[in-house]
Amino acid sequence: MDVFMKALRLVNPRTFEHVTLQEPSAPGPGEVLVAVRKIGICGTDISGYLGKMPFIEYPRILGHELGVEVLAVGEGVDHIKVGDGCSVEPYLHCGDCFSCKRGCTNCCQHLQVLGVHVDGGMREQMILPAFKLHPAKDLSFEQFALVETLAIGCHAVARAKLTPGEDALVIGAGPIGLTVVIFAQLAGATATVLELNEQRREFVTRHFPNVRVLGEITDGIAAAHAVFDATGHPVSMARALGLARFTGRIVFVGITREPVLLDDPLFHQRELTLMASRNALPGDFRRIIDLMTAGSLDVRPWITHRCVLEDLPAQMPDWACA
């Protein structure tokens, strides 16, 4: 007898529909059946909802920031067991391409990200490869759901190779920008945030007292060793070059559909290094889980809204405009 479960599908920009799907069968070798307990909503989901995410095709079940509970394990799975809580590494890589063979699974040439290229976690249950699950004791499902967000900033800072005493400028204080701030500080850098939104500036001031917060670019702003643009705005991304020191590094963390027009004489004069940062690596997930378990990383203040899946279509328009 078929058994069905609830799911939420984005059929077009700004249009969700409630659907029923057949429940997954038993997991195969190397697979795990999980119940999705918590889902984070981030900029990728909002961009997909608004029709601005370049990699999402419709219809799509969103959801890549997941806290899950293991319901069943397949043959050969020994690092997790039924009942474990886990964070999900949502980047499904091929294992055979040039990037994968170099250990850069985050930018696999055939990458499929849950909730972006393939259907994600806005459903009651799903089958996942066991090696994409990162278990831990004593963490909540909400904490598990936040690991992937933190991993983006962790990887971006690693890309920049920040060292103690350097200056880091983070442009954009949304969730991803805040993850960059956290790991810049853990690297021993001095962090400055540039953010136009007053409410976000107040949040940074309240929760990051050692961070300088600016509301605009002024003549007095000091150039940084590393500039991280987390806005996904092409004008901001282009201006980032002018905020880097000579021989500095610029990391594009946000993504845009639009061309980014760079000042080439400035780029050459300062001999800058421009990098993209895409997704994260398994080691980033383990590092964050260890920090959370040790009590060294508390992102509970970041959780501003909660709702059940059934109510998300009514809530999303307000969240997308926040």
Short mmCIF file of C-alpha atoms in Angstrom, two decimals:
data_model
loop_
_atom_site.label_atom_id
_atom_site.label_comp_id
_atom_site.label_asym_id
_atom_site.label_seq_id
_atom_site.Cartn_x
_atom_site.Cartn_y
_atom_site.Cartn_z
CA MET A 1 0.00 0.00 0.00
CA ASP A 2 1.33 3.44 -0.94
CA VAL A 3 1.94 5.89 1.89
CA PHE A 4 2.08 9.59 1.18
CA MET A 5 3.75 12.57 2.85
CA LYS A 6 3.33 16.33 2.72
CA ALA A 7 5.66 18.61 0.76
CA LEU A 8 5.81 22.22 -0.36
CA ARG A 9 6.81 22.98 -3.95
CA LEU A 10 7.73 26.32 -5.53
CA VAL A 11 6.07 26.04 -8.94
CA ASN A 12 6.97 29.52 -10.17
CA PRO A 13 8.49 32.64 -8.62
CA ARG A 14 6.31 33.74 -5.68
CA THR A 15 3.99 30.72 -6.08
CA PHE A 16 4.06 27.75 -3.69
CA GLU A 17 1.75 24.76 -3.81
CA HIS A 18 1.10 22.09 -1.20
CA VAL A 19 1.58 18.61 -2.65
CA THR A 20 1.59 15.01 -1.51
CA LEU A 21 4.43 12.72 -2.48
CA GLN A 22 4.93 9.02 -2.03
CA GLU A 23 7.05 8.30 1.03
CA PRO A 24 10.55 7.05 0.27
CA SER A 25 11.20 3.32 0.35
CA ALA A 26 13.87 1.72 2.54
CA PRO A 27 17.36 3.18 2.09
CA GLY A 28 19.77 1.31 -0.16
CA PRO A 29 23.45 0.58 0.49
CA GLY A 30 25.23 3.72 1.68
CA GLU A 31 21.95 5.58 2.07
CA VAL A 32 19.96 6.94 4.99
CA LEU A 33 16.26 7.69 5.41
CA VAL A 34 15.73 10.88 7.42
CA ALA A 35 12.86 12.91 8.80
CA VAL A 36 13.28 16.62 8.15
CA ARG A 37 12.81 18.36 11.51
CA LYS A 38 14.02 21.95 10.89
CA ILE A 39 14.69 24.00 7.76
CA GLY A 40 16.55 27.29 7.55
CA ILE A 41 15.38 29.95 5.12
CA CYS A 42 18.29 31.91 3.68
CA GLY A 43 19.09 34.29 0.85
CA THR A 44 19.22 31.46 -1.68
CA ASP A 45 15.65 30.45 -0.84
CA ILE A 46 14.43 34.04 -0.94
CA SER A 47 16.20 34.64 -4.27
CA GLY A 48 14.60 31.48 -5.63
CA TYR A 49 11.22 32.60 -4.36
CA LEU A 50 11.66 35.99 -6.06
CA GLY A 51 12.95 34.43 -9.30
CA LYS A 52 16.43 35.90 -8.91
CA MET A 53 18.47 32.76 -8.21
CA PRO A 54 20.31 31.84 -11.43
CA PHE A 55 20.60 28.11 -10.68
CA ILE A 56 17.00 27.30 -9.70
CA GLU A 57 14.59 25.93 -12.28
CA TYR A 58 10.90 25.54 -11.53
CA PRO A 59 9.11 23.65 -10.15
CA ARG A 60 11.44 23.04 -7.22
CA ILE A 61 11.15 21.86 -3.62
CA LEU A 62 13.36 24.27 -1.70
CA GLY A 63 15.30 23.59 1.47
CA HIS A 64 19.04 23.02 1.84
CA GLU A 65 19.70 24.15 5.44
CA LEU A 66 18.47 21.07 7.22
CA GLY A 67 18.33 19.56 10.68
CA VAL A 68 17.27 15.93 10.30
CA GLU A 69 16.64 12.80 12.36
CA VAL A 70 17.79 9.40 11.11
CA LEU A 71 14.91 6.96 10.65
CA ALA A 72 16.68 4.06 8.92
CA VAL A 73 20.15 3.26 7.61
CA GLY A 74 21.16 1.17 4.63
CA GLU A 75 23.77 -1.53 4.33
CA GLY A 76 27.33 -0.39 4.96
CA VAL A 77 26.42 2.71 6.99
CA ASP A 78 28.28 2.68 10.28
CA HIS A 79 28.97 6.29 11.32
CA ILE A 80 25.35 7.11 12.13
CA LYS A 81 22.46 5.21 13.67
CA VAL A 82 18.69 5.45 13.96
CA GLY A 83 17.69 8.38 16.16
CA ASP A 84 20.78 10.47 15.47
CA GLY A 85 20.37 14.16 14.81
CA CYS A 86 22.42 15.42 11.88
CA SER A 87 23.30 18.40 9.75
CA VAL A 88 23.10 17.82 6.02
CA GLU A 89 25.86 18.75 3.60
CA PRO A 90 23.54 19.53 0.65
CA TYR A 91 26.14 19.48 -2.14
CA LEU A 92 25.78 16.29 -4.17
CA HIS A 93 29.01 15.82 -6.09
CA CYS A 94 29.99 13.29 -8.76
CA GLY A 95 33.35 12.20 -7.35
CA ASP A 96 34.91 11.80 -10.80
CA CYS A 97 35.45 15.27 -12.26
CA PHE A 98 38.60 17.38 -12.08
CA SER A 99 37.36 19.36 -9.06
CA CYS A 100 36.25 16.30 -7.08
CA LYS A 101 39.53 14.48 -7.68
CA ARG A 102 41.35 17.52 -6.25
CA GLY A 103 39.16 17.41 -3.14
CA CYS A 104 37.15 20.48 -4.20
CA THR A 105 33.78 18.75 -3.94
CA ASN A 106 32.12 22.10 -3.24
CA CYS A 107 32.58 23.09 -6.88
CA CYS A 108 32.07 19.76 -8.61
CA GLN A 109 31.57 20.32 -12.33
CA HIS A 110 28.32 18.35 -12.13
CA LEU A 111 27.24 19.62 -8.72
CA GLN A 112 23.62 19.29 -7.67
CA VAL A 113 22.62 21.23 -4.57
CA LEU A 114 19.55 20.16 -2.64
CA GLY A 115 16.80 22.72 -2.99
CA VAL A 116 18.54 24.40 -5.93
CA HIS A 117 19.40 21.99 -8.76
CA VAL A 118 17.38 19.11 -7.30
CA ASP A 119 14.49 18.92 -4.84
CA GLY A 120 15.38 19.73 -1.26
CA GLY A 121 14.06 19.34 2.23
CA MET A 122 10.63 21.00 2.32
CA ARG A 123 9.06 17.58 2.75
CA GLU A 124 8.58 15.22 5.65
CA GLN A 125 11.12 12.55 4.68
CA MET A 126 13.92 11.99 2.17
CA ILE A 127 16.71 9.59 1.24
CA LEU A 128 20.26 10.95 1.39
CA PRO A 129 23.77 9.60 0.88
CA ALA A 130 25.04 8.68 4.34
CA PHE A 131 28.37 10.47 3.90
CA LYS A 132 26.50 13.77 3.48
CA LEU A 133 25.20 13.58 7.05
CA HIS A 134 27.17 15.04 9.97
CA PRO A 135 25.91 13.79 13.35
CA ALA A 136 26.54 15.19 16.80
CA LYS A 137 25.26 14.74 20.31
CA ASP A 138 23.57 17.45 22.35
CA LEU A 139 22.75 19.80 19.45
CA SER A 140 19.21 20.88 18.59
CA PHE A 141 17.69 20.46 15.14
CA GLU A 142 17.74 24.26 14.82
CA GLN A 143 21.48 24.25 15.44
CA PHE A 144 21.94 21.53 12.83
CA ALA A 145 19.95 23.59 10.33
CA LEU A 146 22.29 26.55 10.85
CA VAL A 147 25.51 24.64 10.18
CA GLU A 148 25.31 25.00 6.39
CA THR A 149 24.86 28.77 6.62
CA LEU A 150 27.91 29.05 8.87
CA ALA A 151 29.90 26.83 6.53
CA ILE A 152 29.59 29.42 3.75
CA GLY A 153 31.43 32.02 5.82
CA CYS A 154 33.90 29.47 7.12
CA HIS A 155 34.88 28.50 3.58
CA ALA A 156 35.05 32.12 2.37
CA VAL A 157 37.47 33.09 5.13
CA ALA A 158 39.56 30.02 4.41
CA ARG A 159 39.72 31.08 0.74
CA ALA A 160 41.12 34.48 1.77
CA LYS A 161 43.76 32.89 4.03
CA LEU A 162 43.26 35.54 6.69
CA THR A 163 46.00 35.76 9.28
CA PRO A 164 46.03 37.27 12.78
CA GLY A 165 46.25 41.05 12.79
CA GLU A 166 44.92 41.57 9.28
CA ASP A 167 41.94 43.80 8.51
CA ALA A 168 38.78 42.23 7.07
CA LEU A 169 35.97 44.30 5.57
CA VAL A 170 32.64 42.53 5.22
CA ILE A 171 30.14 44.22 2.91
CA GLY A 172 26.59 43.17 3.72
CA ALA A 173 25.45 42.07 7.18
CA GLY A 174 22.86 39.50 6.24
CA PRO A 175 23.24 35.96 7.61
CA ILE A 176 26.06 35.07 5.21
CA GLY A 177 27.94 38.28 5.95
CA LEU A 178 27.65 37.55 9.67
CA THR A 179 29.15 34.09 9.17
CA VAL A 180 32.12 35.75 7.49
CA VAL A 181 32.50 38.10 10.46
CA ILE A 182 32.53 35.17 12.88
CA PHE A 183 35.27 33.27 11.08
CA ALA A 184 37.29 36.39 10.33
CA GLN A 185 37.41 37.02 14.07
CA LEU A 186 38.27 33.38 14.76
CA ALA A 187 41.17 33.82 12.33
CA GLY A 188 42.43 36.70 14.46
CA ALA A 189 41.52 39.45 12.00
CA THR A 190 40.04 42.83 12.88
CA ALA A 191 36.59 43.00 11.30
CA THR A 192 34.66 45.96 9.92
CA VAL A 193 31.12 45.70 8.54
CA LEU A 194 29.68 47.96 5.85
CA GLU A 195 25.88 47.74 5.79
CA LEU A 196 23.26 50.18 4.47
CA ASN A 197 20.34 48.77 6.46
CA GLU A 198 20.02 50.42 9.87
CA GLN A 199 18.31 47.45 11.50
CA ARG A 200 21.11 45.13 10.43
CA ARG A 201 23.72 47.59 11.66
CA GLU A 202 22.03 47.64 15.06
CA PHE A 203 22.07 43.84 15.15
CA VAL A 204 25.80 43.75 14.47
CA THR A 205 26.50 46.44 17.07
CA ARG A 206 24.48 44.52 19.67
CA HIS A 207 25.87 41.04 19.03
CA PHE A 208 29.38 41.81 17.76
CA PRO A 209 30.69 44.53 20.10
CA ASN A 210 34.27 44.24 18.79
CA VAL A 211 33.26 44.94 15.19
CA ARG A 212 33.34 48.41 13.66
CA VAL A 213 30.06 49.10 11.83
CA LEU A 214 29.69 51.60 8.98
CA GLY A 215 26.59 52.74 7.13
CA GLU A 216 28.28 54.20 4.07
CA ILE A 217 31.55 54.47 2.21
CA THR A 218 33.38 57.57 3.41
CA ASP A 219 36.75 59.10 2.65
CA GLY A 220 37.93 57.94 6.03
CA ILE A 221 37.26 54.25 5.52
CA ALA A 222 40.49 52.27 5.79
CA ALA A 223 41.41 49.83 3.06
CA ALA A 224 41.41 46.19 4.16
CA HIS A 225 43.73 43.27 3.57
CA ALA A 226 40.69 41.21 2.62
CA VAL A 227 37.29 42.41 1.42
CA PHE A 228 34.31 40.04 1.43
CA ASP A 229 31.25 41.10 -0.56
CA ALA A 230 28.19 39.24 0.67
CA THR A 231 25.60 41.44 -1.02
CA GLY A 232 25.23 39.75 -4.39
CA HIS A 233 24.80 43.26 -5.82
CA PRO A 234 26.88 43.98 -8.95
CA VAL A 235 27.60 47.63 -8.09
CA SER A 236 28.73 46.75 -4.57
CA MET A 237 30.86 43.91 -5.90
CA ALA A 238 32.57 46.23 -8.39
CA ARG A 239 33.24 48.84 -5.71
CA ALA A 240 34.87 46.25 -3.48
CA LEU A 241 38.11 46.59 -5.43
CA GLY A 242 38.50 50.17 -4.27
CA LEU A 243 38.23 49.09 -0.63
CA ALA A 244 41.13 46.65 -0.72
CA ARG A 245 44.71 47.47 0.16
CA PHE A 246 47.48 47.20 -2.41
CA THR A 247 48.10 43.43 -2.91
CA GLY A 248 44.83 42.76 -1.08
CA ARG A 249 42.25 40.05 -1.65
CA ILE A 250 38.59 40.35 -2.64
CA VAL A 251 36.22 37.43 -2.10
CA PHE A 252 32.83 37.41 -3.81
CA VAL A 253 30.60 35.45 -1.44
CA GLY A 254 27.27 36.66 -2.83
CA ILE A 255 26.18 35.85 -6.37
CA THR A 256 24.38 37.89 -9.01
CA ARG A 257 22.88 37.32 -12.45
CA GLU A 258 24.18 40.70 -13.60
CA PRO A 259 27.64 41.47 -15.05
CA VAL A 260 30.14 42.92 -12.58
CA LEU A 261 32.10 45.77 -14.19
CA LEU A 262 35.62 45.95 -12.77
CA ASP A 263 38.00 48.91 -12.82
CA ASP A 264 40.92 47.18 -14.53
CA PRO A 265 43.55 49.94 -14.01
CA LEU A 266 42.76 49.89 -10.29
CA PHE A 267 42.83 46.09 -10.28
CA HIS A 268 46.27 46.06 -11.87
CA GLN A 269 47.68 49.03 -9.99
CA ARG A 270 47.00 47.40 -6.65
CA GLU A 271 47.82 43.89 -7.93
CA LEU A 272 44.68 42.57 -6.29
CA THR A 273 43.55 38.97 -6.04
CA LEU A 274 39.89 38.34 -6.86
CA MET A 275 38.28 35.11 -5.72
CA ALA A 276 34.88 33.49 -5.71
CA SER A 277 33.75 31.39 -2.77
CA ARG A 278 31.28 28.63 -3.52
CA ASN A 279 29.50 26.46 -0.96
CA ALA A 280 31.71 24.69 1.60
CA LEU A 281 33.73 21.55 2.27
CA PRO A 282 33.06 18.63 4.63
CA GLY A 283 35.75 19.86 7.01
CA ASP A 284 33.89 23.16 7.38
CA PHE A 285 30.81 21.27 8.61
CA ARG A 286 32.81 19.27 11.14
CA ARG A 287 34.61 22.36 12.41
CA ILE A 288 31.35 24.22 12.98
CA ILE A 289 29.71 21.27 14.72
CA ASP A 290 32.74 20.96 17.02
CA LEU A 291 32.54 24.70 17.82
CA MET A 292 28.82 24.43 18.55
CA THR A 293 29.30 21.34 20.71
CA ALA A 294 32.02 23.11 22.69
CA GLY A 295 29.70 26.09 23.26
CA SER A 296 32.04 28.40 21.32
CA LEU A 297 29.51 29.30 18.65
CA ASP A 298 26.00 30.50 19.50
CA VAL A 299 23.85 31.69 16.60
CA ARG A 300 20.47 31.39 18.30
CA PRO A 301 20.00 35.21 18.17
CA TRP A 302 20.00 34.91 14.39
CA ILE A 303 16.69 33.05 14.38
CA THR A 304 14.18 35.84 13.89
CA HIS A 305 11.07 34.00 12.66
CA ARG A 306 9.52 30.58 12.96
CA CYS A 307 6.56 28.91 11.27
CA VAL A 308 5.27 25.48 10.31
CA LEU A 309 5.61 24.36 6.71
CA GLU A 310 1.90 24.78 6.02
CA ASP A 311 2.09 28.49 6.83
CA LEU A 312 5.21 29.31 4.81
CA PRO A 313 3.41 30.44 1.61
CA ALA A 314 1.61 33.13 3.60
CA GLN A 315 4.77 34.18 5.47
CA MET A 316 7.28 34.22 2.62
CA PRO A 317 6.18 37.51 0.98
CA ASP A 318 6.88 39.39 4.23
CA TRP A 319 10.19 37.61 4.81
CA ALA A 320 11.33 38.24 1.22
CA CYS A 321 10.80 41.97 1.67
CA ALA A 322 12.40 42.22 5.11
#
